Every structure is written in structure tokens, then in C-alpha cells.
CSV table of C-alpha atoms in Angstrom, one decimal:
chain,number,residue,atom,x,y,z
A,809,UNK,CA,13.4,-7.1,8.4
A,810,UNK,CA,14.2,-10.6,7.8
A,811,UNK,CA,11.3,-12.5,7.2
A,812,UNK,CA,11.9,-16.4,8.9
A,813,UNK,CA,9.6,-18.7,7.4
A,814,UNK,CA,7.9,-20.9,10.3
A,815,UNK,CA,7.7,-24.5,10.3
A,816,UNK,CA,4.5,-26.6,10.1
A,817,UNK,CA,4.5,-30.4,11.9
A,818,UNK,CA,4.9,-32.8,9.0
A,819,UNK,CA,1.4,-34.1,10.2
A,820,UNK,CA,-0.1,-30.6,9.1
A,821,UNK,CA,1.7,-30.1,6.5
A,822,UNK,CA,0.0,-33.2,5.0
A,823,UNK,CA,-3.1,-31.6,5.7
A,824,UNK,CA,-2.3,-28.3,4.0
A,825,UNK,CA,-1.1,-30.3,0.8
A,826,UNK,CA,-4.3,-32.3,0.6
A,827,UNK,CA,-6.8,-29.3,1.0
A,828,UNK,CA,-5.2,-26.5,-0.1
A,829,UNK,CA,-6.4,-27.0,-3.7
A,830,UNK,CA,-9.9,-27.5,-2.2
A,831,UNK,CA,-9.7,-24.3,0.1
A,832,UNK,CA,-8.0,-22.6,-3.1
A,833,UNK,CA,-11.2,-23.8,-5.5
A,834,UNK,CA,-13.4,-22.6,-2.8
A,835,UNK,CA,-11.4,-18.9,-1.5
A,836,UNK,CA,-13.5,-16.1,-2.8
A,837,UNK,CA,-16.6,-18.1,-2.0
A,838,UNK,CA,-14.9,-18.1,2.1
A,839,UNK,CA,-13.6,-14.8,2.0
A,840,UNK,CA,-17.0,-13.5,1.1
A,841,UNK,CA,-19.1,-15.3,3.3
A,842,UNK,CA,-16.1,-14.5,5.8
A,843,UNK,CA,-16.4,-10.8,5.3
A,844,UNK,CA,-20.5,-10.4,4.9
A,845,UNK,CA,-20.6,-12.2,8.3
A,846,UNK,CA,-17.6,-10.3,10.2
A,847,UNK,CA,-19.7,-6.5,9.4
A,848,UNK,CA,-22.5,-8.0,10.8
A,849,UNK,CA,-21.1,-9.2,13.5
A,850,UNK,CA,-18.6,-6.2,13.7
A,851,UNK,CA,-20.6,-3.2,11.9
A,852,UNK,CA,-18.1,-0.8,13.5
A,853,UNK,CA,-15.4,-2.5,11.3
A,854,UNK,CA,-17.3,-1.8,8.1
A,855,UNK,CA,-18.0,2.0,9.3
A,856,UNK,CA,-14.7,3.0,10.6
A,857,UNK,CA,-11.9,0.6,9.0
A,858,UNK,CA,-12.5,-1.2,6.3
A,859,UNK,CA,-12.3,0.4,2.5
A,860,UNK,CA,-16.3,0.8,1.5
A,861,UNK,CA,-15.0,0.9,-1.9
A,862,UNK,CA,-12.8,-2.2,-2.1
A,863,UNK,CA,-15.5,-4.2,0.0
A,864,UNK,CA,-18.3,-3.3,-3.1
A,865,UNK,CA,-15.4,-4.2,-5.8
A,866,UNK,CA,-14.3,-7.1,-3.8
A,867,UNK,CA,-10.4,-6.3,-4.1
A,868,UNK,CA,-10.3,-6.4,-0.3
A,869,UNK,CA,-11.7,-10.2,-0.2
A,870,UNK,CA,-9.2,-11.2,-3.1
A,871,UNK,CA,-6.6,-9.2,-1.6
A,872,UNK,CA,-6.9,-12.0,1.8
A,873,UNK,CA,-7.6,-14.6,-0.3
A,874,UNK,CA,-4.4,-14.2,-1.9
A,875,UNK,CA,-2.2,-13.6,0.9
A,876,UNK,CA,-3.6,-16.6,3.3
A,877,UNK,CA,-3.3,-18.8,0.2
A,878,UNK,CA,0.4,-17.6,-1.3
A,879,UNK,CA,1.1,-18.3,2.8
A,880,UNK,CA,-0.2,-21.7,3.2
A,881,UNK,CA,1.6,-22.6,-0.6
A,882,UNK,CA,4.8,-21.4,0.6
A,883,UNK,CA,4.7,-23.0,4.2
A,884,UNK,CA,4.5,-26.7,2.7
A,885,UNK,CA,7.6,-26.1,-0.2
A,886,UNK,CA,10.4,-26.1,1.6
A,887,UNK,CA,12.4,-24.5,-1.8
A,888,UNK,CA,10.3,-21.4,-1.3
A,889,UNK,CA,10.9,-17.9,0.6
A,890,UNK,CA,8.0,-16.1,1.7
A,891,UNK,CA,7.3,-13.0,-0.6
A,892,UNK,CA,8.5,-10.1,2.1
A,893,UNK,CA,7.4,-7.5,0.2
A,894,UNK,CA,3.8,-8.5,0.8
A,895,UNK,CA,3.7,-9.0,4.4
A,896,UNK,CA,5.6,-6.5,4.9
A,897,UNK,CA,2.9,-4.3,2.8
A,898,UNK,CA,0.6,-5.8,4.7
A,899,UNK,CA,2.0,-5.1,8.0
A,900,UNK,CA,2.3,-1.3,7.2
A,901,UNK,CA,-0.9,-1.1,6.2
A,902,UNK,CA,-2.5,-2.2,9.2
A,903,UNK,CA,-0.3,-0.3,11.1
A,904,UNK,CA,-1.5,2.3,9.1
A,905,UNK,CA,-5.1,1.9,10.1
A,906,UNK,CA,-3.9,1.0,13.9
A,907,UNK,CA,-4.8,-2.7,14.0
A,908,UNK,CA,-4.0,-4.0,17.4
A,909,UNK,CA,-3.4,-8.1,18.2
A,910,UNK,CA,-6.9,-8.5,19.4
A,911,UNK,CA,-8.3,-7.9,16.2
A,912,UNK,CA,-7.1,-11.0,14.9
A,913,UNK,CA,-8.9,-13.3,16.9
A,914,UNK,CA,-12.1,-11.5,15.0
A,915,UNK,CA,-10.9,-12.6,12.1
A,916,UNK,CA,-10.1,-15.7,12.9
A,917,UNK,CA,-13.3,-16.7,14.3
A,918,UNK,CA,-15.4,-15.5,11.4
A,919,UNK,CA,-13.0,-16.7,8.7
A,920,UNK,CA,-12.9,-20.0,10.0
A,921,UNK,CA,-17.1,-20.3,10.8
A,922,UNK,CA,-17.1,-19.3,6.6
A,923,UNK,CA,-14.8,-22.0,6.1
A,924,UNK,CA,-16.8,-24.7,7.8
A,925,UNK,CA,-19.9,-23.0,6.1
A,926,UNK,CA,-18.9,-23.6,2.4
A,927,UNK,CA,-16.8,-26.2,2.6
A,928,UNK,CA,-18.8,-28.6,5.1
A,929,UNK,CA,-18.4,-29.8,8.7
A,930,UNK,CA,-17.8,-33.5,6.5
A,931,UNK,CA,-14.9,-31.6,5.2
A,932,UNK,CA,-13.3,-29.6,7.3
A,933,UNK,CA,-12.5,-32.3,10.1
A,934,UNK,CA,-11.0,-31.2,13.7
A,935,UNK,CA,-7.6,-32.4,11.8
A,936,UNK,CA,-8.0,-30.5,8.7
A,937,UNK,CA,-9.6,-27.5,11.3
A,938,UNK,CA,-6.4,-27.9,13.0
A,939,UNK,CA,-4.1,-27.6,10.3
A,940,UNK,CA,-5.5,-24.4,9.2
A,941,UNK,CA,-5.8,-22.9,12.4
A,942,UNK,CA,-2.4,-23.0,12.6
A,943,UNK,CA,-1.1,-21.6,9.4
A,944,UNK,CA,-3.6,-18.9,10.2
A,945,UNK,CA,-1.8,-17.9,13.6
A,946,UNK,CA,1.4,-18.7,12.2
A,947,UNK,CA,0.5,-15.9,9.5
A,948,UNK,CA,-0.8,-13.7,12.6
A,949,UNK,CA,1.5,-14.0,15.0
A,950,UNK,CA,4.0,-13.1,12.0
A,951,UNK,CA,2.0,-10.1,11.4
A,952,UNK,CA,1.7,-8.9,15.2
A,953,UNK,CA,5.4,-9.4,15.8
A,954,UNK,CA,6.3,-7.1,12.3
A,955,UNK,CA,3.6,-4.8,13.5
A,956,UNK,CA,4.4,-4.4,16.9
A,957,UNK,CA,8.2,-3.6,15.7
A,958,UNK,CA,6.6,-0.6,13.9
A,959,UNK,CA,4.6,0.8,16.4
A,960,UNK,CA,7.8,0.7,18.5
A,961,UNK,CA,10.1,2.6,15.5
A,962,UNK,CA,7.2,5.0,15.2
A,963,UNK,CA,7.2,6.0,19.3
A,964,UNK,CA,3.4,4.5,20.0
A,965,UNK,CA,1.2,2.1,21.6
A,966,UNK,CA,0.2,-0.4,19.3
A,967,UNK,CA,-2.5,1.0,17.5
A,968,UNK,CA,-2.4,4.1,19.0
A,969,UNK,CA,-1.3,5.9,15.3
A,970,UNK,CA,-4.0,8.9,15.2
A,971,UNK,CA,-3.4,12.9,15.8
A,972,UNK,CA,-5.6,15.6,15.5
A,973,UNK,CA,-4.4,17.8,12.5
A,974,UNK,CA,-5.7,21.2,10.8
A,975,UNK,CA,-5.3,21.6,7.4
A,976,UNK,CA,-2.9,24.8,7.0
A,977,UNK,CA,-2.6,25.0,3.1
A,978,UNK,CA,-4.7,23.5,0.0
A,979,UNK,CA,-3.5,24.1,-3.6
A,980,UNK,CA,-5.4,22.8,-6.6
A,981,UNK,CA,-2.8,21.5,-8.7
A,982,UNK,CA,-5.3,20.2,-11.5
A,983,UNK,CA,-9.0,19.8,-11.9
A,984,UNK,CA,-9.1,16.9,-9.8
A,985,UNK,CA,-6.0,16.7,-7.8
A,986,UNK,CA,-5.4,18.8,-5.1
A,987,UNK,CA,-2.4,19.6,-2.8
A,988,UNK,CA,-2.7,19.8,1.2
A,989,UNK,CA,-0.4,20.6,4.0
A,990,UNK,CA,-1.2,19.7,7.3
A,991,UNK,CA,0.1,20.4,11.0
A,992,UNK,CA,-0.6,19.0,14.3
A,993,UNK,CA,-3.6,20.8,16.5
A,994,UNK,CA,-1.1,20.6,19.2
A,995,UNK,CA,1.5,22.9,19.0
A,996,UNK,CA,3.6,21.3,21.7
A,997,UNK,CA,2.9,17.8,20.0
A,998,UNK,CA,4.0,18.2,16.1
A,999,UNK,CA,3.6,15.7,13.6
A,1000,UNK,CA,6.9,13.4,12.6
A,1001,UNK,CA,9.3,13.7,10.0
A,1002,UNK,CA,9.2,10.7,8.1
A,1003,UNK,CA,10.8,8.3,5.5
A,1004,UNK,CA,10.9,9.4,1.7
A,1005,UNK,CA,8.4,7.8,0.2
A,1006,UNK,CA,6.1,6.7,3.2
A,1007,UNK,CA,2.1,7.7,3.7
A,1008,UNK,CA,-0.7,8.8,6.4
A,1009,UNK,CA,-3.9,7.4,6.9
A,1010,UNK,CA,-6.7,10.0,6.6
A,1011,UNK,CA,-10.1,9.6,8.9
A,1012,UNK,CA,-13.2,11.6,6.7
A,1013,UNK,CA,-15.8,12.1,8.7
A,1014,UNK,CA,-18.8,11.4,5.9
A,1015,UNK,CA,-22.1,12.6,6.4
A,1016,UNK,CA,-23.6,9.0,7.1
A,1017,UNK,CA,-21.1,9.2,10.4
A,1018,UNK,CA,-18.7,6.7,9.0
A,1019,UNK,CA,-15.3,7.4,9.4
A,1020,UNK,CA,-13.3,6.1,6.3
A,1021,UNK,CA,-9.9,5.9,6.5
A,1022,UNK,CA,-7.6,6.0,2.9
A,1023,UNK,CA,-4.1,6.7,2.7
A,1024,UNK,CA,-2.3,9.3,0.6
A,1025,UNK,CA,1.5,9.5,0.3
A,1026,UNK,CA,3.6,12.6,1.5
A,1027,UNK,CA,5.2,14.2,-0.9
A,1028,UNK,CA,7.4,16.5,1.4
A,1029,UNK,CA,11.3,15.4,2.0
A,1030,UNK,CA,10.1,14.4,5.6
A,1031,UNK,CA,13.1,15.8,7.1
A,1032,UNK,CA,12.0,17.9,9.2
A,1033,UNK,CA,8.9,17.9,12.2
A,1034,UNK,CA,5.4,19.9,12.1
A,1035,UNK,CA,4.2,19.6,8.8
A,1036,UNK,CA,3.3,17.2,6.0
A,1037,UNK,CA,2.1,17.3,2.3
A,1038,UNK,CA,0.5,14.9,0.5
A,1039,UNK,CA,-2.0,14.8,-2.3
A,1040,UNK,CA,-5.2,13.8,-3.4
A,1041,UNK,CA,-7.0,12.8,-6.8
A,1042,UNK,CA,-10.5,12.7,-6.9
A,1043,UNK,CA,-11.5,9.7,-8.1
A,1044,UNK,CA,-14.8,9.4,-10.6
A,1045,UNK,CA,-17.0,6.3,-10.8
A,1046,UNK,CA,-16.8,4.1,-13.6
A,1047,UNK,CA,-19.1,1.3,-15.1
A,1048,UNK,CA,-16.2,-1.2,-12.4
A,1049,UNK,CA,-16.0,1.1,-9.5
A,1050,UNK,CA,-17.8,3.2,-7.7
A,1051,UNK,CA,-16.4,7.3,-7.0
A,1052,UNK,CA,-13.7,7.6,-4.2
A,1053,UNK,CA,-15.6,8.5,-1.0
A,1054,UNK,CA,-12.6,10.0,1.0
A,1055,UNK,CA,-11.3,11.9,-1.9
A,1056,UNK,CA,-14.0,13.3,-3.0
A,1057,UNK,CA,-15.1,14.4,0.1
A,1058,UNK,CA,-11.3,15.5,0.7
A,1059,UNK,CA,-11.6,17.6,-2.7
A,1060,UNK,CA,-14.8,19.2,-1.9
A,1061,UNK,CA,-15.3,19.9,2.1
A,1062,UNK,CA,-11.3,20.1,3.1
A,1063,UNK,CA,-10.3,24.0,3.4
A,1064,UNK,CA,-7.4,25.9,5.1
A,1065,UNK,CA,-8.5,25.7,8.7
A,1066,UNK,CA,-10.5,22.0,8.5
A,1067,UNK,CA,-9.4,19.5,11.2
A,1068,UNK,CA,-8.9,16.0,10.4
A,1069,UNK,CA,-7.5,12.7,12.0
A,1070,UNK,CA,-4.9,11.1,10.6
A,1071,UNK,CA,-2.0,8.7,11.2
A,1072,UNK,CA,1.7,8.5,12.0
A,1073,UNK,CA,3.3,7.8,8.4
A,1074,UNK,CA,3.9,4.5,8.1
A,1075,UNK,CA,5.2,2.5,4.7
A,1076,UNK,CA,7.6,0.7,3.5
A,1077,UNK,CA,8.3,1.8,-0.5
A,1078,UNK,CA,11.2,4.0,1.1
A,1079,UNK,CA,14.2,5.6,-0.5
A,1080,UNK,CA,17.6,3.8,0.8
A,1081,UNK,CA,19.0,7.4,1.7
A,1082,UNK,CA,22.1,5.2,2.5
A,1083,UNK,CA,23.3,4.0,-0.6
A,1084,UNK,CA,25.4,5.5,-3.2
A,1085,UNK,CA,23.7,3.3,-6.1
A,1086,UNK,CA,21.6,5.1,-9.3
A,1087,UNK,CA,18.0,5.6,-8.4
A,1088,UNK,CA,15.2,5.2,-10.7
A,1089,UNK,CA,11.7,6.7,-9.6
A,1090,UNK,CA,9.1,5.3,-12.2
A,1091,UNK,CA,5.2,6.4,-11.8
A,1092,UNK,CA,2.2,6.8,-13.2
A,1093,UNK,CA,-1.0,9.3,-12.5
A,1094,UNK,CA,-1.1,10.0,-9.1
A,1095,UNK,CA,1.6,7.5,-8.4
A,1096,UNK,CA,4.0,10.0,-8.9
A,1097,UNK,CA,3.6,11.3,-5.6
A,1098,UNK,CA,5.7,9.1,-3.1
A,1099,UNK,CA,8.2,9.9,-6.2
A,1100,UNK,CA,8.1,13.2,-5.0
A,1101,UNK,CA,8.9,13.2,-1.4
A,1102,UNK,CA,11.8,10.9,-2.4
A,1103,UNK,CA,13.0,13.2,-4.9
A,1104,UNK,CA,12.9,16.3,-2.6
A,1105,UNK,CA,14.9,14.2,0.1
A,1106,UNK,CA,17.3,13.9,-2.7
A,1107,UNK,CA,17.3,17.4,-3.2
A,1108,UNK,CA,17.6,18.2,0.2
A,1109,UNK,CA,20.9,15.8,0.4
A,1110,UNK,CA,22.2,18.1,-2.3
A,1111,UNK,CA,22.7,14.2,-3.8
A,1112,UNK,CA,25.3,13.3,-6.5
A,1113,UNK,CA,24.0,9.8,-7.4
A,1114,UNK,CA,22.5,9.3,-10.6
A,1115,UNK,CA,18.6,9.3,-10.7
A,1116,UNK,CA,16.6,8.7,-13.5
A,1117,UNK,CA,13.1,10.1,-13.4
A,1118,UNK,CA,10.1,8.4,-15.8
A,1119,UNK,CA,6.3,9.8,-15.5
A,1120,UNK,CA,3.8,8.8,-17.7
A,1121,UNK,CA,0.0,11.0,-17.6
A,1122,UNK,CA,-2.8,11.3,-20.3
A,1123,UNK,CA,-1.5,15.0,-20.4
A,1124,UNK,CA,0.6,17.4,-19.1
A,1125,UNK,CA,-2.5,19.3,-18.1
A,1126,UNK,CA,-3.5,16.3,-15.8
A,1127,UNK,CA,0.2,15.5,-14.7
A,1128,UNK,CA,-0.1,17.5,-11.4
A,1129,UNK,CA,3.4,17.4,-9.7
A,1130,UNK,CA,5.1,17.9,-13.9
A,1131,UNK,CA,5.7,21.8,-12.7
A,1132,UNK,CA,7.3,20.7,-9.3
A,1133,UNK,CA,9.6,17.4,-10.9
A,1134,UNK,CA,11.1,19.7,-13.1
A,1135,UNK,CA,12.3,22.4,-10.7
A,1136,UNK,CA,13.4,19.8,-8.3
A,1137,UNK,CA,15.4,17.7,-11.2
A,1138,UNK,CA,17.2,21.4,-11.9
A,1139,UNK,CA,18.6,21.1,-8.7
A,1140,UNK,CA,20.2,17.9,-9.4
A,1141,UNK,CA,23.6,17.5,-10.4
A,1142,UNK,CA,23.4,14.6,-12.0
A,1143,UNK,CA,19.2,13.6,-13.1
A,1144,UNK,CA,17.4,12.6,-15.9
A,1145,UNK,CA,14.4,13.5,-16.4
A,1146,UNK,CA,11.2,12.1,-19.5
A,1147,UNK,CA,7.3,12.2,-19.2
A,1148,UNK,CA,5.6,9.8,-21.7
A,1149,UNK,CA,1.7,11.8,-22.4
A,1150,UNK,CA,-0.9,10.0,-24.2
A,1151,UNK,CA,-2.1,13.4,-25.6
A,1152,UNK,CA,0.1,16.6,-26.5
A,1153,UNK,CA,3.1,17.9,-28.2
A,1154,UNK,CA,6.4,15.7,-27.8
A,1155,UNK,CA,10.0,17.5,-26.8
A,1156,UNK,CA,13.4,17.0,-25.3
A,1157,UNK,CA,11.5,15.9,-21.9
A,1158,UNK,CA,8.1,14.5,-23.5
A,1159,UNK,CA,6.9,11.9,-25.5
A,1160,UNK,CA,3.8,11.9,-27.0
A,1161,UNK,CA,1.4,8.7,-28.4
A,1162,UNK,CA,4.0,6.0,-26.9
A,1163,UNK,CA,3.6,3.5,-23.9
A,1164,UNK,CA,6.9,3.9,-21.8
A,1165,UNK,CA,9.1,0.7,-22.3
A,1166,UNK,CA,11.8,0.7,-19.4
A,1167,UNK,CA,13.9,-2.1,-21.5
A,1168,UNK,CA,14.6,0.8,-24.1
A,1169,UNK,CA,15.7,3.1,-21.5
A,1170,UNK,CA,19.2,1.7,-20.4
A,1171,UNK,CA,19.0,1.7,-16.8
A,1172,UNK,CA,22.3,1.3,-14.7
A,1173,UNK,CA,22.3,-2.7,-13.9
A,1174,UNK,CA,23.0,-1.6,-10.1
A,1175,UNK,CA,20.3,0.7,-9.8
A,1176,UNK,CA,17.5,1.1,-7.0
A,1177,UNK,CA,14.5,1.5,-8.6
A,1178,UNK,CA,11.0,2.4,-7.4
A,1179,UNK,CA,7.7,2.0,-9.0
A,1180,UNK,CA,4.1,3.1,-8.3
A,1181,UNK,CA,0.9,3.5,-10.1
A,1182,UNK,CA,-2.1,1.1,-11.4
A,1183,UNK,CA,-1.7,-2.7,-11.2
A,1184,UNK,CA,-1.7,-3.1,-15.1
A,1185,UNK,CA,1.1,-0.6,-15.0
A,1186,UNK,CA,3.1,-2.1,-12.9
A,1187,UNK,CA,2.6,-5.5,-14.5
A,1188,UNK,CA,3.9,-3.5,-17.9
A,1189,UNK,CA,6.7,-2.5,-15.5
A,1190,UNK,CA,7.9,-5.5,-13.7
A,1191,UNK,CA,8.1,-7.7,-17.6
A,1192,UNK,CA,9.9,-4.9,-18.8
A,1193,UNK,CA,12.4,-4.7,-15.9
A,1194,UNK,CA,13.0,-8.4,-16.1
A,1195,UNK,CA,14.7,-8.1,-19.3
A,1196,UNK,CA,16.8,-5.3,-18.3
A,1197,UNK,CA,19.2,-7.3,-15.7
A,1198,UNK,CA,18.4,-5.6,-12.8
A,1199,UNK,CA,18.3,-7.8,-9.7
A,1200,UNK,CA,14.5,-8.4,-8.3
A,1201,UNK,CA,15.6,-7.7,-4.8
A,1202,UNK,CA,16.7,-3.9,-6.6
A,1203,UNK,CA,13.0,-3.0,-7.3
A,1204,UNK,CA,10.0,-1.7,-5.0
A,1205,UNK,CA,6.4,-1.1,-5.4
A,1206,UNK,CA,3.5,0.7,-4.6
A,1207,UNK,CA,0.0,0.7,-5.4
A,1208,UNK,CA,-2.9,1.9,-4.4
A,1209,UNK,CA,-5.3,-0.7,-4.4
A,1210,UNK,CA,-5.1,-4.5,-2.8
A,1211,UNK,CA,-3.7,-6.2,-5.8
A,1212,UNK,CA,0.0,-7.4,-4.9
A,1213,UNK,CA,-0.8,-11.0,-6.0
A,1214,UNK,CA,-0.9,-9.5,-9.3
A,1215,UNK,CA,2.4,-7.8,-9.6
A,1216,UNK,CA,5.0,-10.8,-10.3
């Protein structure tokens, strides 16, 4: 999709010029305000949608911050696009979790009352109220239009993304990743074949009664209907973060025969299955595993493109698909293959006590390349891939936390 940047009235964009370094000074102090007042008014939302996790780290309220800002910047300079890749993250996302249109106007009521709240009725005047209210449902109506395009693609009401699955196969891969395959409860209604690369939305049921929603990519080819695969790591606290809720609860309670809800895939880190150009599947941890569905479509397609496959683990006992990449590059006519381990013994396909540096590793100029794992390794990433000529419009992420800002 093309993503046409709106116009603002010259009139508000004046507006937007003059306060956005005051709204800018002021966003996390709004977003929080925004958000503490939105679960109260809204508990449901807190119980049922939003991220538990992200909301006690704040990434979720930095993640809108950053997004309503980056939009409001790039309204008012007329030299700049809007980034596509995050709004369109952000659309499949909430299509993802089954947003509908009428859940805007919730958070436009309550961002806007935090607004007024910090910054001051004195300040906020019905022009500058104006102003904002309409970049906001500029962004919004943006969003619902992209959104309501992927419901369509998908073959649902909007919002209506949910089945009723049982889990048919769980294989522990390592100590804390484990591997489940999933069909439809309905034998007459089976679960889509999807996009390499793309990712569910799964409901846990928790013993509080919330039902937290996370998503995990598929790491099947997605050619087929009936079942899908994806995998999940259970995440430990740390002194930053607390442990995963959903994945630990996955890890410990999901068994062959446990029902679950969860979503029609949705996401837009997708192998171009139509082109002919060298792919490059870059990952890290856990991120490996949209590498992995896009690697067995590849497989599948019996492809002859080049492909160049880059891992990096803390070990190969905690790199939990470094069994499965290997067979499936054997089957490739023409892949490379090289893990980078922080602990270990190096040889031809391993490298042990070095950072990967993808400006040493002479990477076609034309290729497609695709990139997932933690922010700070995708920042390492994305300054390493600048030096190497490919084109910016060549390389996708994903991550698995709200940080896209970050990633330049």
C-alpha cells in the first residue's frame, strides 16, 4: 500500500508548528496520564487488550508517543514521506488484536482530556484543541482505512480476527522455547494459510481472568490450510522487566489437546515470494522464527535465488530452530548459511566470541533482506546495512516489542 500523506489547512499547520515542541516536551507526561485514565475508564481494555507487560515498562506509552509525534512532524514538512513501515506495523498490529473504528473515538477522548490536563486549558485553546484534533483523526482515519483493507484481504468483519483452536502438537526445542502446532476446533472451518513471515495473536486465559493477548510468528511455509506452528520463549524477569505472562503460562499450562483463541495471521515482515532478487534472512534469539516460515516457503518453492542466512544465539544449546535451519538450507540449491554464538566452539558454519557485522559479509547490492530480533540489535543492524549499499526501501523489520522509533 501506498501511504498518501494528508494535508493540514495552512491555519493548522501553524498551530502544529508552534506547539508541537511544547506537546513534544510534554508527551510521556500525556501519554501516561492518557493511558492511567483510559483503564479506568475502560478496565476491560487493560484486562483483555492491552500488553500488562509493556503498560508496567511503559514501551506501550512511548510507543504512541512516538508515532502521534513522528505524525504530526511529518504533516507540517512538506519534504517529508510518512515512514510506511510504521503505520503499516501499526495497522497490522491492531488488526492483529481486532481493533474496530469505534475504539478510536476512546482514545481520542481520553488522550485529548490528558492533553488539556498537563498542558492547561490556558494552553491548549479551542484553536490549538482544533489543530490537534485533527492530526489525530487524520492519523485514525489513516489507520481505519489500512485496517479495514486487511480485514477485507483476510475474509472477516472488521475485528472479527479470533478462532477457536486446539493445540495438536508441543515440542520443547530448548529449556525455555517450546514448539506448538495448532488446528482449528472446527473441522469444517480450518485455519488459513498465510504469508511467510506473518504472526497470530494468542488469547491466555490467566488465572486472574484476564485474557492477554501476545503474538508469536508462524514458522510453517503457510502454504497450505489447517494448521499452523509458531513458537514461544519463555521470558524471565529482569531487574527492567517483569517475566512474560502469556509465555510463561504458554510454556507451562499449554499441552497437546489445550484449546486456545487466537487470530487470523496478520503481518507485514513478508517474504516477496515474487521476486527473483537474493534474500537475506538476518535474526537474533527468538527472532529467528518468522526466518523460518520464510525459509520453508522457499523450500517449498524448490527456490533457486540466492539466500543468505545469518543467526546470532548465546549458544547453540539455546539457538532452538539451529537443527531445523540447517536441514532446510540442505535443500537449497543455492544458500548460505553462518550462526555467530557468544559461547562455544567455532566451525565452517559458526563463529564463536564475535558480534556479527553485516558490512563484512558482502551482501548482493540488489538483495531483499529481512531482519528481526531486539531493538539494540537491529540498531547494530540497520548502521551496518547503511554502509553496505543496499537500498533502504530493500530492508524489513520486525521486533517484538513497541520500539520502531528507535530503529532508523
Amino acid at each position: 500500500m501506498t501511504w498518501e500523506k494528508p494535508q493540514l489547512s495552512e491555519k493548522h499547520a501553524n498551530v502544529i508548528r508552534a506547539t508541537l515542541p511544547l506537546v513534544g516536551q510534554h508527551i510521556n507526561e500525556i501519554t501516561s496520564l492518557f493511558y492511567k485514565t483510559m483503564f479506568q475508564n475502560h478496565p476491560e481494555l487493560i484486562k483483555d487488550l492491552f500488553n500488562r507487560g509493556n503498560q508496567k515498562q511503559g514501551a506501550q506509552q512511548k510507543a504512541l508517543a512516538a508515532s502521534v509525534a513522528v505524525f504530526a512532524s511529518k504533516l507540517v514538512n512538506e519534504n517529508e514521506e510518512l515512514p510506511a513501515h510504521l503505520f503499516s506495523r501499526i495497522g497490522h498490529k491492531h488488526a492483529a488484536l481486532g481493533i474496530t473504528a469505534d475504539q478510536y473515538q476512546i482514545v481520542h477522548d481520553n488522550l485529548f482530556y490528558a492533553i488539556v490536563q498537563v498542558l492547561g486549558a490556558d494552553t491548549v485553546t479551542a484553536e490549538v484543541a482544533e489543530a490537534w484534533d485533527r492530526v489525530y483523526w487524520l492519523m485514525a482515519d489513516m489507520l481505519i482505512k489500512f485496517e479495514k483493507g486487511l480485514y477485507d484481504e483476510a475474509g472477516v468483519e472488521p475485528g472479527k480476527v479470533f478462532r477457536q483452536v486446539k493445540v495438536v502438537q508441543s515440542d520443547k526445542l530448548t529449556d525455555d522455547v517450546t514448539l506448538f502446532s495448532i488446528e482449528s476446533t472446527d473441522a469444517s472451518k480450518p485455519l488459513p494459510a498465510h504469508k511467510p513471515g506473518q504472526y497470530i495473536s494468542v488469547r491466555a486465559r490467566l488465572p486472574d481472568g484476564a485474557g492477554q493477548l501476545r503474538q508469536y510468528s508462524l514458522v510453517d511455509d503457510g502454504v497450505k490450510a489447517g494448521r499452523l506452528s509458531f513458537a514461544v520463549k519463555a521470558v524471565t524477569a529482569t531487574e527492567s522487566a517483569p517475566a512474560g505472562e502469556v509465555s510463561n503460562w504458554l510454556s507451562q499450562n499449554a499441552r497437546v489437546g489445550t484449546e486456545l483463541e487466537v487470530s487470523v495471521p496478520f503481518g507485514d515482515l513478508v517474504l516477496n515470494t515474487a521476486s527473483s532478487a537474493p534474500v537475506v534472512l538476518v535474526s537474533a534469539g527468538i527472532g529467528a522464527t518468522p526466518m523460518m516460515g520464510m525459509l520453508s516457503r522457499l523450500v517449498h518453492d524448490k527456490s533457486e535465488r540466492q539466500i543468505i542466512v545469518l543467526h546470532v544465539d548465546k549458544s547453540a544449546a539455546t539457538d532452538a530452530f539451529a537443527s531445523q535451519a540447517k536441514q532446510l538450507v540442505s535443500k537449497l540449491s543455492n544458500c548460505r548459511f553462518h550462526s555467530w554464538y557468544a559461547e562455544g566452539t567455532s566451525d565452517d558454519t559458526t563463529t564463536v566470541g564475535e558480534k556479527l557485522n553485516l558490512g563484512k559479509e558482502s551482501l548482493p547490492k540488489d538483495a531483499l533482506v529481512y531482519l528481526c530480533g531486539s531493538t539494540e540489535f537491529l540498531q547494530a543492524a540497520a548502521k551496518d546495512l547503511k554502509e553496505t549499499g543496499i537500498p533502504g526501501d530493500n530492508v524489513q523489520f520486525e521486533l517484538f516489542t513497541p520500539n520502531d522509533w528507535l530503529i532508523s
